[in-house]
mmCIF file of C-alpha atoms in Angstrom:
data_model
loop_
_atom_site.group_PDB
_atom_site.id
_atom_site.type_symbol
_atom_site.label_atom_id
_atom_site.label_comp_id
_atom_site.label_asym_id
_atom_site.label_seq_id
_atom_site.Cartn_x
_atom_site.Cartn_y
_atom_site.Cartn_z
ATOM 1 C CA ASN A 1 -169.318 -19.431 -232.408
ATOM 2 C CA GLY A 2 -168.522 -17.740 -228.858
ATOM 3 C CA ARG A 3 -164.807 -17.920 -230.061
ATOM 4 C CA CYS A 4 -163.500 -16.806 -226.321
ATOM 5 C CA TRP A 5 -166.099 -19.391 -224.717
ATOM 6 C CA PRO A 6 -162.950 -21.739 -223.642
ATOM 7 C CA ASP A 7 -161.100 -19.628 -221.376
ATOM 8 C CA PRO A 8 -160.632 -20.853 -218.222
ATOM 9 C CA THR A 9 -162.483 -17.966 -216.378
ATOM 10 C CA ASN A 10 -165.314 -18.243 -218.663
ATOM 11 C CA MET A 11 -165.712 -21.839 -217.969
ATOM 12 C CA GLU A 12 -165.593 -21.626 -214.136
ATOM 13 C CA VAL A 13 -168.389 -19.036 -214.523
ATOM 14 C CA LEU A 14 -170.714 -21.199 -216.615
ATOM 15 C CA THR A 15 -169.797 -24.302 -214.181
ATOM 16 C CA ASP A 16 -171.003 -22.107 -211.468
ATOM 17 C CA MET A 17 -174.490 -21.373 -213.438
ATOM 18 C CA MET A 18 -175.185 -24.730 -214.915
ATOM 19 C CA GLY A 19 -174.338 -26.952 -212.193
ATOM 20 C CA GLU A 20 -171.603 -29.022 -214.252
ATOM 21 C CA SER A 21 -168.582 -28.316 -216.341
ATOM 22 C CA PRO A 22 -169.540 -27.414 -219.926
ATOM 23 C CA LYS A 23 -168.362 -29.673 -222.974
ATOM 24 C CA ILE A 24 -166.877 -27.681 -225.670
ATOM 25 C CA VAL A 25 -166.633 -29.221 -229.065
ATOM 26 C CA ALA A 26 -164.208 -27.028 -230.689
ATOM 27 C CA MET A 27 -162.703 -27.642 -234.485
ATOM 28 C CA VAL A 28 -159.140 -27.108 -234.769
ATOM 29 C CA ARG A 29 -157.462 -25.995 -238.075
ATOM 30 C CA PRO A 30 -153.513 -25.387 -238.467
ATOM 31 C CA MET A 31 -152.983 -21.607 -237.102
ATOM 32 C CA ALA A 32 -151.147 -20.685 -240.717
ATOM 33 C CA GLU A 33 -154.929 -22.229 -242.482
ATOM 34 C CA CYS A 34 -156.845 -19.997 -240.117
ATOM 35 C CA VAL A 35 -154.425 -17.074 -240.852
ATOM 36 C CA VAL A 36 -155.051 -17.425 -244.248
ATOM 37 C CA SER A 37 -158.411 -17.746 -244.073
ATOM 38 C CA PHE A 38 -159.064 -14.646 -242.073
ATOM 39 C CA TYR A 39 -156.605 -13.060 -244.666
ATOM 40 C CA LEU A 40 -158.684 -13.581 -247.597
ATOM 41 C CA ILE A 41 -161.672 -12.848 -245.660
ATOM 42 C CA ASP A 42 -160.151 -9.212 -244.270
ATOM 43 C CA CYS A 43 -157.987 -8.502 -247.410
ATOM 44 C CA PRO A 44 -160.450 -9.787 -250.598
ATOM 45 C CA ASP A 45 -158.143 -7.246 -253.320
ATOM 46 C CA ARG A 46 -154.784 -8.601 -251.665
ATOM 47 C CA LYS A 47 -154.190 -4.571 -251.536
ATOM 48 C CA ILE A 48 -151.444 -5.169 -248.694
ATOM 49 C CA GLY A 49 -149.411 -7.879 -247.930
ATOM 50 C CA ILE A 50 -150.352 -10.749 -245.669
ATOM 51 C CA LYS A 51 -147.082 -10.025 -244.002
ATOM 52 C CA GLU A 52 -148.320 -6.524 -243.214
ATOM 53 C CA TRP A 53 -151.572 -7.314 -242.298
ATOM 54 C CA VAL A 54 -150.071 -9.662 -239.649
ATOM 55 C CA ARG A 55 -148.326 -6.998 -238.272
ATOM 56 C CA THR A 56 -151.481 -4.401 -238.409
ATOM 57 C CA SER A 57 -154.534 -6.323 -238.302
ATOM 58 C CA GLU A 58 -156.845 -6.043 -235.428
ATOM 59 C CA LEU A 59 -158.683 -9.647 -237.035
ATOM 60 C CA TYR A 60 -155.674 -11.407 -236.730
ATOM 61 C CA SER A 61 -154.950 -9.893 -233.033
ATOM 62 C CA PHE A 62 -158.456 -11.209 -232.505
ATOM 63 C CA LEU A 63 -157.362 -15.128 -234.001
ATOM 64 C CA VAL A 64 -154.118 -14.986 -231.569
ATOM 65 C CA ARG A 65 -156.478 -14.053 -228.551
ATOM 66 C CA CYS A 66 -158.725 -16.687 -229.638
ATOM 67 C CA TYR A 67 -156.312 -19.356 -229.936
ATOM 68 C CA THR A 68 -154.914 -18.531 -226.679
ATOM 69 C CA SER A 69 -158.224 -18.566 -224.996
ATOM 70 C CA LEU A 70 -158.614 -22.466 -226.105
ATOM 71 C CA GLU A 71 -155.192 -23.436 -225.765
ATOM 72 C CA ASN A 72 -155.555 -21.838 -221.814
ATOM 73 C CA GLY A 73 -159.130 -23.362 -221.594
ATOM 74 C CA TYR A 74 -157.565 -27.080 -222.909
ATOM 75 C CA LYS A 75 -154.702 -27.076 -220.454
ATOM 76 C CA GLN A 76 -156.479 -26.464 -217.153
ATOM 77 C CA HIS A 77 -159.686 -28.228 -218.394
ATOM 78 C CA PRO A 78 -158.933 -31.062 -221.067
ATOM 79 C CA GLU A 79 -161.416 -33.449 -220.054
ATOM 80 C CA ASN A 80 -163.880 -30.885 -221.079
ATOM 81 C CA PHE A 81 -163.021 -30.303 -224.881
ATOM 82 C CA CYS A 82 -163.384 -32.923 -228.112
ATOM 83 C CA LEU A 83 -161.118 -31.332 -230.298
ATOM 84 C CA ILE A 84 -162.214 -32.161 -233.979
ATOM 85 C CA GLU A 85 -159.390 -31.553 -236.736
ATOM 86 C CA TYR A 86 -160.605 -29.925 -239.373
ATOM 87 C CA GLU A 87 -158.527 -32.470 -242.030
ATOM 88 C CA ASN A 88 -160.292 -35.282 -240.074
ATOM 89 C CA LEU A 89 -163.786 -34.276 -240.304
ATOM 90 C CA CYS A 90 -163.255 -33.763 -243.747
ATOM 91 C CA ASN A 91 -161.564 -37.623 -244.679
ATOM 92 C CA HIS A 92 -163.514 -39.629 -241.849
ATOM 93 C CA THR A 93 -166.540 -37.985 -241.236
ATOM 94 C CA GLN A 94 -168.384 -40.638 -239.609
ATOM 95 C CA ARG A 95 -165.556 -41.614 -237.085
ATOM 96 C CA GLU A 96 -165.911 -37.997 -236.012
ATOM 97 C CA LEU A 97 -169.347 -37.533 -235.602
ATOM 98 C CA ASP A 98 -169.294 -40.440 -233.045
ATOM 99 C CA ARG A 99 -166.662 -39.030 -231.127
ATOM 100 C CA VAL A 100 -168.759 -35.996 -230.660
ATOM 101 C CA SER A 101 -171.863 -37.928 -229.804
ATOM 102 C CA ASP A 102 -169.878 -39.681 -227.356
ATOM 103 C CA PHE A 103 -168.331 -37.071 -226.031
ATOM 104 C CA ILE A 104 -171.364 -35.084 -225.359
ATOM 105 C CA GLY A 105 -174.033 -37.970 -224.491
ATOM 106 C CA ALA A 106 -175.908 -37.847 -227.786
ATOM 107 C CA PRO A 107 -177.478 -40.428 -230.021
ATOM 108 C CA LYS A 108 -175.111 -41.139 -232.882
ATOM 109 C CA VAL A 109 -175.994 -40.176 -236.277
ATOM 110 C CA LYS A 110 -175.032 -41.521 -239.868
ATOM 111 C CA PHE A 111 -173.124 -38.688 -242.125
ATOM 112 C CA ASN A 112 -175.080 -38.255 -245.419
ATOM 113 C CA PRO A 113 -172.696 -37.152 -247.960
ATOM 114 C CA LYS A 114 -175.494 -36.283 -250.016
ATOM 115 C CA ILE A 115 -175.555 -32.739 -248.555
ATOM 116 C CA GLU A 116 -174.099 -30.414 -250.753
ATOM 117 C CA GLN A 117 -170.683 -29.102 -249.351
ATOM 118 C CA VAL A 118 -168.229 -26.165 -249.953
ATOM 119 C CA GLY A 119 -167.608 -25.656 -253.199
ATOM 120 C CA GLU A 120 -163.892 -26.841 -254.839
ATOM 121 C CA LYS A 121 -163.706 -23.251 -256.039
ATOM 122 C CA VAL A 122 -163.004 -21.511 -252.527
ATOM 123 C CA TRP A 123 -160.948 -24.004 -250.987
ATOM 124 C CA LYS A 124 -158.766 -24.329 -254.075
ATOM 125 C CA GLY A 125 -157.883 -20.003 -254.330
ATOM 126 C CA VAL A 126 -156.672 -20.921 -250.013
ATOM 127 C CA THR A 127 -154.883 -23.772 -251.055
ATOM 128 C CA ARG A 128 -152.959 -21.329 -253.480
ATOM 129 C CA VAL A 129 -152.469 -18.782 -251.497
ATOM 130 C CA TYR A 130 -151.404 -20.878 -248.053
ATOM 131 C CA GLN A 131 -148.898 -22.636 -250.711
ATOM 132 C CA SER A 132 -147.774 -19.060 -252.254
ATOM 133 C CA CYS A 133 -147.383 -16.849 -248.666
ATOM 134 C CA GLY A 134 -148.783 -18.899 -245.805
ATOM 135 C CA ASN A 135 -145.598 -20.645 -245.280
ATOM 136 C CA GLN A 136 -143.291 -17.349 -245.312
ATOM 137 C CA ILE A 137 -145.222 -15.665 -242.031
ATOM 138 C CA TRP A 138 -144.507 -19.021 -240.096
ATOM 139 C CA GLU A 139 -141.044 -19.377 -241.300
ATOM 140 C CA LYS A 140 -139.553 -15.551 -239.967
ATOM 141 C CA GLY A 141 -140.105 -14.998 -236.397
ATOM 142 C CA ASN A 142 -143.431 -16.651 -235.251
ATOM 143 C CA SER A 143 -142.782 -20.530 -235.486
ATOM 144 C CA HIS A 144 -144.502 -21.015 -232.330
ATOM 145 C CA TYR A 145 -147.672 -21.339 -234.110
ATOM 146 C CA SER A 146 -146.439 -23.062 -237.099
ATOM 147 C CA ASN A 147 -147.792 -26.254 -235.812
ATOM 148 C CA ALA A 148 -150.626 -24.729 -233.543
ATOM 149 C CA HIS A 149 -154.496 -25.061 -234.236
ATOM 150 C CA CYS A 150 -156.858 -22.473 -233.801
ATOM 151 C CA HIS A 151 -160.659 -22.691 -234.540
ATOM 152 C CA PHE A 152 -162.089 -23.293 -237.513
ATOM 153 C CA PHE A 153 -163.712 -19.816 -238.873
#
């Protein structure tokens, strides 16, 4: 869960220490979804609106720093990354697990769908909030992030 490991400077230090380039598997989601997830964690009572939270939150600033770190590391060393899109993991789990296995050189594992997953109630709440306020953030002033991805938190 080291959010800033993908930073190019950190990757160079890791390469020097390990004698080989690190392999980074990163779960990514659309930036707007990440923002809403962080907002719901930081403001479960929603005493401040999401627009105000974006302007004032240290947690939001941290999220942007993590995104920038991932973006810069990927730009400089794309061969060291296996990016897993959250939607693909949910909809094509075995294929994504196989990609990770191939990337890290590990034996493939079979996905067991009977393992208890995240409850439906959590995601319905996130979806409702995202639909009611998530898009507003990115339509006004921050369109750079509208199609961006970040770590899954």
